[in-house]
JSON list of C-alpha atoms in Angstrom, two decimals:
[
{"chain": "A", "resi": 1, "resn": "UNK", "atom": "CA", "xyz": [19.70, -105.15, -25.68]},
{"chain": "A", "resi": 2, "resn": "UNK", "atom": "CA", "xyz": [19.41, -101.61, -24.36]},
{"chain": "A", "resi": 3, "resn": "UNK", "atom": "CA", "xyz": [17.61, -101.23, -21.04]},
{"chain": "A", "resi": 4, "resn": "UNK", "atom": "CA", "xyz": [16.45, -98.11, -19.24]},
{"chain": "A", "resi": 5, "resn": "UNK", "atom": "CA", "xyz": [16.33, -97.49, -15.50]},
{"chain": "A", "resi": 6, "resn": "UNK", "atom": "CA", "xyz": [14.39, -94.62, -13.98]},
{"chain": "A", "resi": 7, "resn": "UNK", "atom": "CA", "xyz": [14.72, -93.60, -10.34]},
{"chain": "A", "resi": 8, "resn": "UNK", "atom": "CA", "xyz": [11.77, -91.33, -9.56]},
{"chain": "A", "resi": 9, "resn": "UNK", "atom": "CA", "xyz": [12.69, -89.72, -6.27]},
{"chain": "A", "resi": 10, "resn": "UNK", "atom": "CA", "xyz": [11.12, -86.99, -4.20]},
{"chain": "A", "resi": 11, "resn": "UNK", "atom": "CA", "xyz": [13.72, -84.42, -5.27]},
{"chain": "A", "resi": 12, "resn": "UNK", "atom": "CA", "xyz": [15.16, -85.65, -8.55]},
{"chain": "A", "resi": 13, "resn": "UNK", "atom": "CA", "xyz": [14.54, -88.12, -11.36]},
{"chain": "A", "resi": 14, "resn": "UNK", "atom": "CA", "xyz": [17.51, -90.09, -12.65]},
{"chain": "A", "resi": 15, "resn": "UNK", "atom": "CA", "xyz": [17.74, -91.96, -15.97]},
{"chain": "A", "resi": 16, "resn": "UNK", "atom": "CA", "xyz": [20.34, -94.54, -16.96]},
{"chain": "A", "resi": 17, "resn": "UNK", "atom": "CA", "xyz": [20.50, -96.34, -20.32]},
{"chain": "A", "resi": 18, "resn": "UNK", "atom": "CA", "xyz": [22.48, -99.57, -20.11]},
{"chain": "A", "resi": 19, "resn": "UNK", "atom": "CA", "xyz": [23.93, -101.82, -22.82]},
{"chain": "A", "resi": 20, "resn": "UNK", "atom": "CA", "xyz": [26.58, -103.90, -21.05]},
{"chain": "A", "resi": 21, "resn": "UNK", "atom": "CA", "xyz": [27.74, -100.55, -19.66]},
{"chain": "A", "resi": 22, "resn": "UNK", "atom": "CA", "xyz": [26.21, -97.15, -18.98]},
{"chain": "A", "resi": 23, "resn": "UNK", "atom": "CA", "xyz": [25.57, -95.47, -22.34]},
{"chain": "A", "resi": 24, "resn": "UNK", "atom": "CA", "xyz": [23.61, -92.46, -21.08]},
{"chain": "A", "resi": 25, "resn": "UNK", "atom": "CA", "xyz": [22.76, -90.83, -17.77]},
{"chain": "A", "resi": 26, "resn": "UNK", "atom": "CA", "xyz": [20.68, -87.79, -16.83]},
{"chain": "A", "resi": 27, "resn": "UNK", "atom": "CA", "xyz": [19.36, -86.12, -13.67]},
{"chain": "A", "resi": 28, "resn": "UNK", "atom": "CA", "xyz": [16.54, -83.56, -13.48]},
{"chain": "A", "resi": 29, "resn": "UNK", "atom": "CA", "xyz": [14.34, -82.14, -10.72]},
{"chain": "A", "resi": 30, "resn": "UNK", "atom": "CA", "xyz": [11.16, -84.14, -10.04]},
{"chain": "A", "resi": 31, "resn": "UNK", "atom": "CA", "xyz": [8.89, -81.11, -10.16]},
{"chain": "A", "resi": 32, "resn": "UNK", "atom": "CA", "xyz": [5.14, -81.33, -9.71]},
{"chain": "A", "resi": 33, "resn": "UNK", "atom": "CA", "xyz": [4.50, -83.53, -12.76]},
{"chain": "A", "resi": 34, "resn": "UNK", "atom": "CA", "xyz": [6.99, -86.42, -12.58]},
{"chain": "A", "resi": 35, "resn": "UNK", "atom": "CA", "xyz": [5.32, -88.42, -15.36]},
{"chain": "A", "resi": 36, "resn": "UNK", "atom": "CA", "xyz": [5.81, -85.54, -17.81]},
{"chain": "A", "resi": 37, "resn": "UNK", "atom": "CA", "xyz": [9.40, -85.10, -16.62]},
{"chain": "A", "resi": 38, "resn": "UNK", "atom": "CA", "xyz": [10.06, -88.81, -17.22]},
{"chain": "A", "resi": 39, "resn": "UNK", "atom": "CA", "xyz": [8.53, -88.66, -20.70]},
{"chain": "A", "resi": 40, "resn": "UNK", "atom": "CA", "xyz": [10.81, -85.72, -21.47]},
{"chain": "A", "resi": 41, "resn": "UNK", "atom": "CA", "xyz": [13.87, -87.63, -20.23]},
{"chain": "A", "resi": 42, "resn": "UNK", "atom": "CA", "xyz": [13.02, -90.64, -22.41]},
{"chain": "A", "resi": 43, "resn": "UNK", "atom": "CA", "xyz": [11.96, -88.65, -25.49]},
{"chain": "A", "resi": 44, "resn": "UNK", "atom": "CA", "xyz": [14.04, -89.68, -28.49]},
{"chain": "A", "resi": 45, "resn": "UNK", "atom": "CA", "xyz": [15.81, -92.45, -26.54]},
{"chain": "A", "resi": 46, "resn": "UNK", "atom": "CA", "xyz": [15.70, -96.01, -27.85]},
{"chain": "A", "resi": 47, "resn": "UNK", "atom": "CA", "xyz": [15.51, -98.93, -25.41]},
{"chain": "A", "resi": 48, "resn": "UNK", "atom": "CA", "xyz": [14.03, -102.42, -25.19]},
{"chain": "A", "resi": 49, "resn": "UNK", "atom": "CA", "xyz": [12.93, -102.59, -21.53]},
{"chain": "A", "resi": 50, "resn": "UNK", "atom": "CA", "xyz": [12.20, -100.06, -18.81]},
{"chain": "A", "resi": 51, "resn": "UNK", "atom": "CA", "xyz": [12.28, -100.64, -15.05]},
{"chain": "A", "resi": 52, "resn": "UNK", "atom": "CA", "xyz": [11.27, -97.87, -12.64]},
{"chain": "A", "resi": 53, "resn": "UNK", "atom": "CA", "xyz": [12.30, -97.51, -9.01]},
{"chain": "A", "resi": 54, "resn": "UNK", "atom": "CA", "xyz": [11.98, -94.80, -6.37]},
{"chain": "A", "resi": 55, "resn": "UNK", "atom": "CA", "xyz": [8.98, -93.37, -4.57]},
{"chain": "A", "resi": 56, "resn": "UNK", "atom": "CA", "xyz": [7.22, -92.45, -7.78]},
{"chain": "A", "resi": 57, "resn": "UNK", "atom": "CA", "xyz": [7.60, -95.84, -9.46]},
{"chain": "A", "resi": 58, "resn": "UNK", "atom": "CA", "xyz": [3.98, -96.93, -9.04]},
{"chain": "A", "resi": 59, "resn": "UNK", "atom": "CA", "xyz": [2.80, -93.64, -10.58]},
{"chain": "A", "resi": 60, "resn": "UNK", "atom": "CA", "xyz": [5.24, -93.57, -13.49]},
{"chain": "A", "resi": 61, "resn": "UNK", "atom": "CA", "xyz": [5.69, -97.22, -14.50]},
{"chain": "A", "resi": 62, "resn": "UNK", "atom": "CA", "xyz": [2.10, -97.86, -15.70]},
{"chain": "A", "resi": 63, "resn": "UNK", "atom": "CA", "xyz": [2.14, -94.64, -17.74]},
{"chain": "A", "resi": 64, "resn": "UNK", "atom": "CA", "xyz": [5.35, -95.63, -19.52]},
{"chain": "A", "resi": 65, "resn": "UNK", "atom": "CA", "xyz": [4.71, -99.38, -19.86]},
{"chain": "A", "resi": 66, "resn": "UNK", "atom": "CA", "xyz": [7.54, -100.11, -17.45]},
{"chain": "A", "resi": 67, "resn": "UNK", "atom": "CA", "xyz": [8.06, -102.62, -14.66]},
{"chain": "A", "resi": 68, "resn": "UNK", "atom": "CA", "xyz": [8.91, -101.74, -11.06]},
{"chain": "A", "resi": 69, "resn": "UNK", "atom": "CA", "xyz": [11.56, -102.71, -8.54]},
{"chain": "A", "resi": 70, "resn": "UNK", "atom": "CA", "xyz": [12.22, -101.54, -4.98]},
{"chain": "A", "resi": 71, "resn": "UNK", "atom": "CA", "xyz": [15.05, -99.11, -4.29]},
{"chain": "A", "resi": 72, "resn": "UNK", "atom": "CA", "xyz": [16.64, -101.68, -1.99]},
{"chain": "A", "resi": 73, "resn": "UNK", "atom": "CA", "xyz": [16.93, -104.24, -4.81]},
{"chain": "A", "resi": 74, "resn": "UNK", "atom": "CA", "xyz": [18.02, -101.56, -7.30]},
{"chain": "A", "resi": 75, "resn": "UNK", "atom": "CA", "xyz": [20.80, -100.28, -5.05]},
{"chain": "A", "resi": 76, "resn": "UNK", "atom": "CA", "xyz": [21.98, -103.82, -4.35]},
{"chain": "A", "resi": 77, "resn": "UNK", "atom": "CA", "xyz": [22.15, -104.64, -8.07]},
{"chain": "A", "resi": 78, "resn": "UNK", "atom": "CA", "xyz": [24.04, -101.46, -8.93]},
{"chain": "A", "resi": 79, "resn": "UNK", "atom": "CA", "xyz": [26.55, -101.76, -6.13]},
{"chain": "A", "resi": 80, "resn": "UNK", "atom": "CA", "xyz": [27.22, -105.41, -6.94]},
{"chain": "A", "resi": 81, "resn": "UNK", "atom": "CA", "xyz": [27.80, -104.45, -10.59]},
{"chain": "A", "resi": 82, "resn": "UNK", "atom": "CA", "xyz": [30.17, -101.61, -9.69]},
{"chain": "A", "resi": 83, "resn": "UNK", "atom": "CA", "xyz": [31.96, -103.40, -6.84]},
{"chain": "A", "resi": 84, "resn": "UNK", "atom": "CA", "xyz": [31.62, -107.21, -6.90]},
{"chain": "A", "resi": 85, "resn": "UNK", "atom": "CA", "xyz": [33.26, -107.42, -3.46]},
{"chain": "A", "resi": 86, "resn": "UNK", "atom": "CA", "xyz": [30.76, -105.01, -1.84]},
{"chain": "A", "resi": 87, "resn": "UNK", "atom": "CA", "xyz": [29.35, -106.13, 1.50]},
{"chain": "A", "resi": 88, "resn": "UNK", "atom": "CA", "xyz": [27.12, -103.23, 2.51]},
{"chain": "A", "resi": 89, "resn": "UNK", "atom": "CA", "xyz": [25.43, -100.08, 1.22]},
{"chain": "A", "resi": 90, "resn": "UNK", "atom": "CA", "xyz": [24.43, -96.83, 2.88]},
{"chain": "A", "resi": 91, "resn": "UNK", "atom": "CA", "xyz": [22.05, -94.73, 0.78]},
{"chain": "A", "resi": 92, "resn": "UNK", "atom": "CA", "xyz": [20.88, -91.25, 1.74]},
{"chain": "A", "resi": 93, "resn": "UNK", "atom": "CA", "xyz": [18.16, -90.04, -0.59]},
{"chain": "A", "resi": 94, "resn": "UNK", "atom": "CA", "xyz": [15.89, -87.05, -0.55]},
{"chain": "A", "resi": 95, "resn": "UNK", "atom": "CA", "xyz": [13.09, -88.74, 1.36]},
{"chain": "A", "resi": 96, "resn": "UNK", "atom": "CA", "xyz": [14.68, -91.64, 3.21]},
{"chain": "A", "resi": 97, "resn": "UNK", "atom": "CA", "xyz": [17.91, -93.29, 4.20]},
{"chain": "A", "resi": 98, "resn": "UNK", "atom": "CA", "xyz": [18.80, -96.97, 4.01]},
{"chain": "A", "resi": 99, "resn": "UNK", "atom": "CA", "xyz": [21.44, -99.38, 5.19]},
{"chain": "A", "resi": 100, "resn": "UNK", "atom": "CA", "xyz": [21.69, -102.65, 3.24]},
{"chain": "A", "resi": 101, "resn": "UNK", "atom": "CA", "xyz": [23.76, -105.73, 4.04]},
{"chain": "A", "resi": 102, "resn": "UNK", "atom": "CA", "xyz": [24.54, -107.87, 0.98]},
{"chain": "A", "resi": 103, "resn": "UNK", "atom": "CA", "xyz": [25.08, -111.62, 0.89]},
{"chain": "A", "resi": 104, "resn": "UNK", "atom": "CA", "xyz": [27.93, -113.37, -0.92]},
{"chain": "A", "resi": 105, "resn": "UNK", "atom": "CA", "xyz": [25.98, -113.37, -4.19]},
{"chain": "A", "resi": 106, "resn": "UNK", "atom": "CA", "xyz": [25.08, -109.67, -4.05]},
{"chain": "A", "resi": 107, "resn": "UNK", "atom": "CA", "xyz": [21.52, -110.25, -2.88]},
{"chain": "A", "resi": 108, "resn": "UNK", "atom": "CA", "xyz": [19.92, -108.42, 0.03]},
{"chain": "A", "resi": 109, "resn": "UNK", "atom": "CA", "xyz": [20.68, -110.17, 3.31]},
{"chain": "A", "resi": 110, "resn": "UNK", "atom": "CA", "xyz": [19.27, -107.53, 5.68]},
{"chain": "A", "resi": 111, "resn": "UNK", "atom": "CA", "xyz": [18.28, -103.89, 5.53]},
{"chain": "A", "resi": 112, "resn": "UNK", "atom": "CA", "xyz": [16.86, -101.03, 7.55]},
{"chain": "A", "resi": 113, "resn": "UNK", "atom": "CA", "xyz": [15.12, -97.97, 6.16]},
{"chain": "A", "resi": 114, "resn": "UNK", "atom": "CA", "xyz": [14.29, -94.65, 7.74]},
{"chain": "A", "resi": 115, "resn": "UNK", "atom": "CA", "xyz": [11.23, -93.46, 5.84]},
{"chain": "A", "resi": 116, "resn": "UNK", "atom": "CA", "xyz": [8.89, -92.32, 8.59]},
{"chain": "A", "resi": 117, "resn": "UNK", "atom": "CA", "xyz": [10.44, -88.94, 9.30]},
{"chain": "A", "resi": 118, "resn": "UNK", "atom": "CA", "xyz": [12.78, -86.57, 7.46]},
{"chain": "A", "resi": 119, "resn": "UNK", "atom": "CA", "xyz": [15.56, -86.81, 10.07]},
{"chain": "A", "resi": 120, "resn": "UNK", "atom": "CA", "xyz": [18.64, -88.35, 8.52]},
{"chain": "A", "resi": 121, "resn": "UNK", "atom": "CA", "xyz": [17.55, -87.70, 4.95]},
{"chain": "A", "resi": 122, "resn": "UNK", "atom": "CA", "xyz": [18.65, -85.38, 2.19]},
{"chain": "A", "resi": 123, "resn": "UNK", "atom": "CA", "xyz": [15.54, -83.29, 2.77]},
{"chain": "A", "resi": 124, "resn": "UNK", "atom": "CA", "xyz": [16.57, -82.69, 6.39]},
{"chain": "A", "resi": 125, "resn": "UNK", "atom": "CA", "xyz": [19.98, -81.45, 5.25]},
{"chain": "A", "resi": 126, "resn": "UNK", "atom": "CA", "xyz": [18.45, -79.19, 2.58]},
{"chain": "A", "resi": 127, "resn": "UNK", "atom": "CA", "xyz": [16.07, -77.58, 5.07]},
{"chain": "A", "resi": 128, "resn": "UNK", "atom": "CA", "xyz": [18.84, -77.03, 7.62]},
{"chain": "A", "resi": 129, "resn": "UNK", "atom": "CA", "xyz": [21.14, -75.57, 4.94]},
{"chain": "A", "resi": 130, "resn": "UNK", "atom": "CA", "xyz": [18.38, -73.17, 3.94]},
{"chain": "A", "resi": 131, "resn": "UNK", "atom": "CA", "xyz": [17.91, -72.13, 7.57]},
{"chain": "A", "resi": 132, "resn": "UNK", "atom": "CA", "xyz": [21.58, -71.14, 7.56]},
{"chain": "A", "resi": 133, "resn": "UNK", "atom": "CA", "xyz": [21.13, -69.37, 4.18]},
{"chain": "A", "resi": 134, "resn": "UNK", "atom": "CA", "xyz": [23.54, -71.78, 2.50]},
{"chain": "A", "resi": 135, "resn": "UNK", "atom": "CA", "xyz": [23.22, -74.07, -0.49]},
{"chain": "A", "resi": 136, "resn": "UNK", "atom": "CA", "xyz": [23.89, -77.76, 0.12]},
{"chain": "A", "resi": 137, "resn": "UNK", "atom": "CA", "xyz": [27.53, -77.57, -1.06]},
{"chain": "A", "resi": 138, "resn": "UNK", "atom": "CA", "xyz": [28.25, -74.53, 1.10]},
{"chain": "A", "resi": 139, "resn": "UNK", "atom": "CA", "xyz": [26.56, -76.28, 4.03]},
{"chain": "A", "resi": 140, "resn": "UNK", "atom": "CA", "xyz": [28.96, -79.25, 3.84]},
{"chain": "A", "resi": 141, "resn": "UNK", "atom": "CA", "xyz": [31.99, -76.97, 3.36]},
{"chain": "A", "resi": 142, "resn": "UNK", "atom": "CA", "xyz": [30.96, -74.83, 6.34]},
{"chain": "A", "resi": 143, "resn": "UNK", "atom": "CA", "xyz": [30.65, -77.94, 8.53]},
{"chain": "A", "resi": 144, "resn": "UNK", "atom": "CA", "xyz": [34.08, -79.20, 7.45]},
{"chain": "A", "resi": 145, "resn": "UNK", "atom": "CA", "xyz": [35.64, -75.87, 8.41]},
{"chain": "A", "resi": 146, "resn": "UNK", "atom": "CA", "xyz": [34.20, -75.96, 11.94]},
{"chain": "A", "resi": 147, "resn": "UNK", "atom": "CA", "xyz": [36.55, -76.15, 14.91]},
{"chain": "A", "resi": 148, "resn": "UNK", "atom": "CA", "xyz": [33.76, -77.17, 17.28]},
{"chain": "A", "resi": 149, "resn": "UNK", "atom": "CA", "xyz": [30.13, -78.25, 17.10]},
{"chain": "A", "resi": 150, "resn": "UNK", "atom": "CA", "xyz": [26.82, -77.47, 18.72]},
{"chain": "A", "resi": 151, "resn": "UNK", "atom": "CA", "xyz": [24.68, -80.34, 19.99]},
{"chain": "A", "resi": 152, "resn": "UNK", "atom": "CA", "xyz": [21.16, -80.20, 18.60]},
{"chain": "A", "resi": 153, "resn": "UNK", "atom": "CA", "xyz": [18.46, -81.34, 21.00]},
{"chain": "A", "resi": 154, "resn": "UNK", "atom": "CA", "xyz": [15.98, -82.53, 18.37]},
{"chain": "A", "resi": 155, "resn": "UNK", "atom": "CA", "xyz": [16.20, -84.52, 15.14]},
{"chain": "A", "resi": 156, "resn": "UNK", "atom": "CA", "xyz": [12.65, -83.64, 14.18]},
{"chain": "A", "resi": 157, "resn": "UNK", "atom": "CA", "xyz": [12.97, -81.39, 11.14]},
{"chain": "A", "resi": 158, "resn": "UNK", "atom": "CA", "xyz": [10.47, -78.82, 12.38]},
{"chain": "A", "resi": 159, "resn": "UNK", "atom": "CA", "xyz": [11.96, -78.54, 15.88]},
{"chain": "A", "resi": 160, "resn": "UNK", "atom": "CA", "xyz": [15.54, -78.70, 14.59]},
{"chain": "A", "resi": 161, "resn": "UNK", "atom": "CA", "xyz": [14.88, -75.83, 12.19]},
{"chain": "A", "resi": 162, "resn": "UNK", "atom": "CA", "xyz": [13.42, -73.76, 15.03]},
{"chain": "A", "resi": 163, "resn": "UNK", "atom": "CA", "xyz": [16.44, -74.63, 17.17]},
{"chain": "A", "resi": 164, "resn": "UNK", "atom": "CA", "xyz": [18.81, -73.56, 14.39]},
{"chain": "A", "resi": 165, "resn": "UNK", "atom": "CA", "xyz": [17.01, -70.22, 14.03]},
{"chain": "A", "resi": 166, "resn": "UNK", "atom": "CA", "xyz": [17.19, -69.76, 17.81]},
{"chain": "A", "resi": 167, "resn": "UNK", "atom": "CA", "xyz": [20.93, -70.50, 17.82]},
{"chain": "A", "resi": 168, "resn": "UNK", "atom": "CA", "xyz": [21.52, -68.02, 14.99]},
{"chain": "A", "resi": 169, "resn": "UNK", "atom": "CA", "xyz": [19.62, -65.34, 16.90]},
{"chain": "A", "resi": 170, "resn": "UNK", "atom": "CA", "xyz": [21.82, -66.01, 19.93]},
{"chain": "A", "resi": 171, "resn": "UNK", "atom": "CA", "xyz": [24.90, -65.33, 17.80]},
{"chain": "A", "resi": 172, "resn": "UNK", "atom": "CA", "xyz": [26.09, -68.94, 17.59]},
{"chain": "A", "resi": 173, "resn": "UNK", "atom": "CA", "xyz": [28.71, -69.63, 14.93]},
{"chain": "A", "resi": 174, "resn": "UNK", "atom": "CA", "xyz": [27.24, -71.05, 11.69]},
{"chain": "A", "resi": 175, "resn": "UNK", "atom": "CA", "xyz": [30.17, -73.45, 11.32]},
{"chain": "A", "resi": 176, "resn": "UNK", "atom": "CA", "xyz": [29.46, -75.04, 14.71]},
{"chain": "A", "resi": 177, "resn": "UNK", "atom": "CA", "xyz": [25.74, -75.32, 13.92]},
{"chain": "A", "resi": 178, "resn": "UNK", "atom": "CA", "xyz": [26.44, -76.88, 10.51]},
{"chain": "A", "resi": 179, "resn": "UNK", "atom": "CA", "xyz": [28.78, -79.46, 12.01]},
{"chain": "A", "resi": 180, "resn": "UNK", "atom": "CA", "xyz": [26.29, -80.26, 14.77]},
{"chain": "A", "resi": 181, "resn": "UNK", "atom": "CA", "xyz": [23.58, -80.89, 12.20]},
{"chain": "A", "resi": 182, "resn": "UNK", "atom": "CA", "xyz": [25.85, -83.17, 10.16]},
{"chain": "A", "resi": 183, "resn": "UNK", "atom": "CA", "xyz": [26.82, -85.04, 13.33]},
{"chain": "A", "resi": 184, "resn": "UNK", "atom": "CA", "xyz": [23.16, -85.64, 14.16]},
{"chain": "A", "resi": 185, "resn": "UNK", "atom": "CA", "xyz": [22.57, -87.22, 10.74]},
{"chain": "A", "resi": 186, "resn": "UNK", "atom": "CA", "xyz": [25.76, -89.29, 10.97]},
{"chain": "A", "resi": 187, "resn": "UNK", "atom": "CA", "xyz": [24.75, -90.50, 14.44]},
{"chain": "A", "resi": 188, "resn": "UNK", "atom": "CA", "xyz": [21.36, -91.67, 13.17]},
{"chain": "A", "resi": 189, "resn": "UNK", "atom": "CA", "xyz": [22.92, -93.48, 10.19]},
{"chain": "A", "resi": 190, "resn": "UNK", "atom": "CA", "xyz": [25.57, -95.04, 12.41]},
{"chain": "A", "resi": 191, "resn": "UNK", "atom": "CA", "xyz": [22.92, -96.51, 14.71]},
{"chain": "A", "resi": 192, "resn": "UNK", "atom": "CA", "xyz": [21.09, -97.99, 11.72]},
{"chain": "A", "resi": 193, "resn": "UNK", "atom": "CA", "xyz": [24.34, -99.38, 10.32]},
{"chain": "A", "resi": 194, "resn": "UNK", "atom": "CA", "xyz": [25.24, -101.07, 13.60]},
{"chain": "A", "resi": 195, "resn": "UNK", "atom": "CA", "xyz": [21.81, -102.69, 13.86]},
{"chain": "A", "resi": 196, "resn": "UNK", "atom": "CA", "xyz": [22.12, -104.05, 10.31]},
{"chain": "A", "resi": 197, "resn": "UNK", "atom": "CA", "xyz": [25.76, -105.01, 10.81]},
{"chain": "A", "resi": 198, "resn": "UNK", "atom": "CA", "xyz": [27.72, -103.49, 7.95]},
{"chain": "A", "resi": 199, "resn": "UNK", "atom": "CA", "xyz": [30.58, -105.37, 6.33]},
{"chain": "A", "resi": 200, "resn": "UNK", "atom": "CA", "xyz": [33.41, -104.33, 4.03]},
{"chain": "A", "resi": 201, "resn": "UNK", "atom": "CA", "xyz": [33.37, -103.09, 1.31]},
{"chain": "A", "resi": 202, "resn": "UNK", "atom": "CA", "xyz": [30.95, -100.39, 2.44]},
{"chain": "A", "resi": 203, "resn": "UNK", "atom": "CA", "xyz": [29.55, -98.34, -0.45]},
{"chain": "A", "resi": 204, "resn": "UNK", "atom": "CA", "xyz": [27.98, -94.90, 0.09]},
{"chain": "A", "resi": 205, "resn": "UNK", "atom": "CA", "xyz": [25.32, -94.26, -2.58]},
{"chain": "A", "resi": 206, "resn": "UNK", "atom": "CA", "xyz": [22.60, -91.71, -3.24]},
{"chain": "A", "resi": 207, "resn": "UNK", "atom": "CA", "xyz": [22.79, -87.94, -3.31]},
{"chain": "A", "resi": 208, "resn": "UNK", "atom": "CA", "xyz": [23.96, -87.80, 0.30]},
{"chain": "A", "resi": 209, "resn": "UNK", "atom": "CA", "xyz": [27.21, -89.43, -0.72]},
{"chain": "A", "resi": 210, "resn": "UNK", "atom": "CA", "xyz": [28.18, -86.19, -2.50]},
{"chain": "A", "resi": 211, "resn": "UNK", "atom": "CA", "xyz": [28.48, -84.54, 0.93]},
{"chain": "A", "resi": 212, "resn": "UNK", "atom": "CA", "xyz": [32.16, -84.82, 2.01]},
{"chain": "A", "resi": 213, "resn": "UNK", "atom": "CA", "xyz": [31.38, -83.97, 5.62]},
{"chain": "A", "resi": 214, "resn": "UNK", "atom": "CA", "xyz": [28.98, -86.90, 5.91]},
{"chain": "A", "resi": 215, "resn": "UNK", "atom": "CA", "xyz": [31.56, -89.21, 4.34]},
{"chain": "A", "resi": 216, "resn": "UNK", "atom": "CA", "xyz": [34.17, -88.09, 6.86]},
{"chain": "A", "resi": 217, "resn": "UNK", "atom": "CA", "xyz": [31.87, -88.39, 9.88]},
{"chain": "A", "resi": 218, "resn": "UNK", "atom": "CA", "xyz": [30.46, -91.79, 8.91]},
{"chain": "A", "resi": 219, "resn": "UNK", "atom": "CA", "xyz": [33.91, -93.24, 8.22]},
{"chain": "A", "resi": 220, "resn": "UNK", "atom": "CA", "xyz": [35.07, -92.03, 11.62]},
{"chain": "A", "resi": 221, "resn": "UNK", "atom": "CA", "xyz": [32.08, -93.36, 13.51]},
{"chain": "A", "resi": 222, "resn": "UNK", "atom": "CA", "xyz": [31.95, -96.72, 11.73]},
{"chain": "A", "resi": 223, "resn": "UNK", "atom": "CA", "xyz": [35.71, -97.22, 11.62]},
{"chain": "A", "resi": 224, "resn": "UNK", "atom": "CA", "xyz": [35.44, -98.22, 7.95]},
{"chain": "A", "resi": 225, "resn": "UNK", "atom": "CA", "xyz": [36.65, -96.63, 4.74]},
{"chain": "A", "resi": 226, "resn": "UNK", "atom": "CA", "xyz": [33.67, -95.94, 2.49]},
{"chain": "A", "resi": 227, "resn": "UNK", "atom": "CA", "xyz": [33.62, -96.30, -1.29]},
{"chain": "A", "resi": 228, "resn": "UNK", "atom": "CA", "xyz": [31.77, -93.50, -3.06]},
{"chain": "A", "resi": 229, "resn": "UNK", "atom": "CA", "xyz": [30.83, -94.26, -6.70]},
{"chain": "A", "resi": 230, "resn": "UNK", "atom": "CA", "xyz": [31.84, -91.77, -9.38]},
{"chain": "A", "resi": 231, "resn": "UNK", "atom": "CA", "xyz": [28.20, -90.66, -9.71]},
{"chain": "A", "resi": 232, "resn": "UNK", "atom": "CA", "xyz": [26.43, -91.82, -6.51]},
{"chain": "A", "resi": 233, "resn": "UNK", "atom": "CA", "xyz": [23.19, -90.06, -7.38]},
{"chain": "A", "resi": 234, "resn": "UNK", "atom": "CA", "xyz": [22.38, -92.44, -10.26]},
{"chain": "A", "resi": 235, "resn": "UNK", "atom": "CA", "xyz": [23.08, -95.81, -8.65]},
{"chain": "A", "resi": 236, "resn": "UNK", "atom": "CA", "xyz": [19.41, -96.74, -8.08]},
{"chain": "A", "resi": 237, "resn": "UNK", "atom": "CA", "xyz": [18.59, -95.93, -11.74]},
{"chain": "A", "resi": 238, "resn": "UNK", "atom": "CA", "xyz": [21.61, -97.98, -12.79]},
{"chain": "A", "resi": 239, "resn": "UNK", "atom": "CA", "xyz": [20.40, -100.89, -10.70]},
{"chain": "A", "resi": 240, "resn": "UNK", "atom": "CA", "xyz": [16.95, -100.67, -12.26]},
{"chain": "A", "resi": 241, "resn": "UNK", "atom": "CA", "xyz": [18.50, -100.79, -15.75]},
{"chain": "A", "resi": 242, "resn": "UNK", "atom": "CA", "xyz": [20.66, -103.80, -14.78]},
{"chain": "A", "resi": 243, "resn": "UNK", "atom": "CA", "xyz": [17.64, -105.61, -13.36]},
{"chain": "A", "resi": 244, "resn": "UNK", "atom": "CA", "xyz": [15.76, -104.86, -16.60]},
{"chain": "A", "resi": 245, "resn": "UNK", "atom": "CA", "xyz": [18.60, -106.54, -18.48]},
{"chain": "A", "resi": 246, "resn": "UNK", "atom": "CA", "xyz": [18.57, -109.56, -16.15]},
{"chain": "A", "resi": 247, "resn": "UNK", "atom": "CA", "xyz": [14.80, -109.92, -16.25]},
{"chain": "A", "resi": 248, "resn": "UNK", "atom": "CA", "xyz": [14.45, -109.97, -12.44]},
{"chain": "A", "resi": 249, "resn": "UNK", "atom": "CA", "xyz": [11.71, -107.44, -11.91]},
{"chain": "A", "resi": 250, "resn": "UNK", "atom": "CA", "xyz": [8.02, -107.13, -11.17]},
{"chain": "A", "resi": 251, "resn": "UNK", "atom": "CA", "xyz": [6.00, -106.72, -14.38]}
]
């Protein structure tokens, strides 16, 4: 049986086709018409079941005759498939961030999600990178090259962006600002992780895991080595496809 998993996020849509292993993967921007984007991703693809996760799941699933599953369950399923000994997951997506503690069977034991403000999310990092006139890869590289950091007084995206502009106008070094911004995100994630109580193996999933500065800072603050999947951006879609295969989803 071939199953399809769609992760309809605020920034990107990810597709995974699964038949005992990943047979196809794709990532595109969400755009303003995510249903049309999803139809385009699935066009010409053959599959038996579709499960949709992500913020756009309730919009897309009915249009494509799919079922839905939460991102928490999808991430847990994917991480358990990739790393059977996984104990915890940190996921930084475009619109939220999550910390998930898994039980011995790979189910969700406890989790915490930051979805009420952009601080600590991929969107926060994108906006701050843009304020420094950098793309997201350059932003991480600039932070890694910093010899010191600047402490930001606000994690609110609007105020933080104003603060960054003010620091630039005062001649502050972009490297120090970039590192300070990364440290603020890492600090927020670390607090969430400590409240949830992360356990080894700790897996870093989602688009944020492609940021080497965040990996370095979180490992240092948590005192744990993190496992980053080969393609961390597609793990929620993979989990949705696995859940479609197992039949554990909401029709």
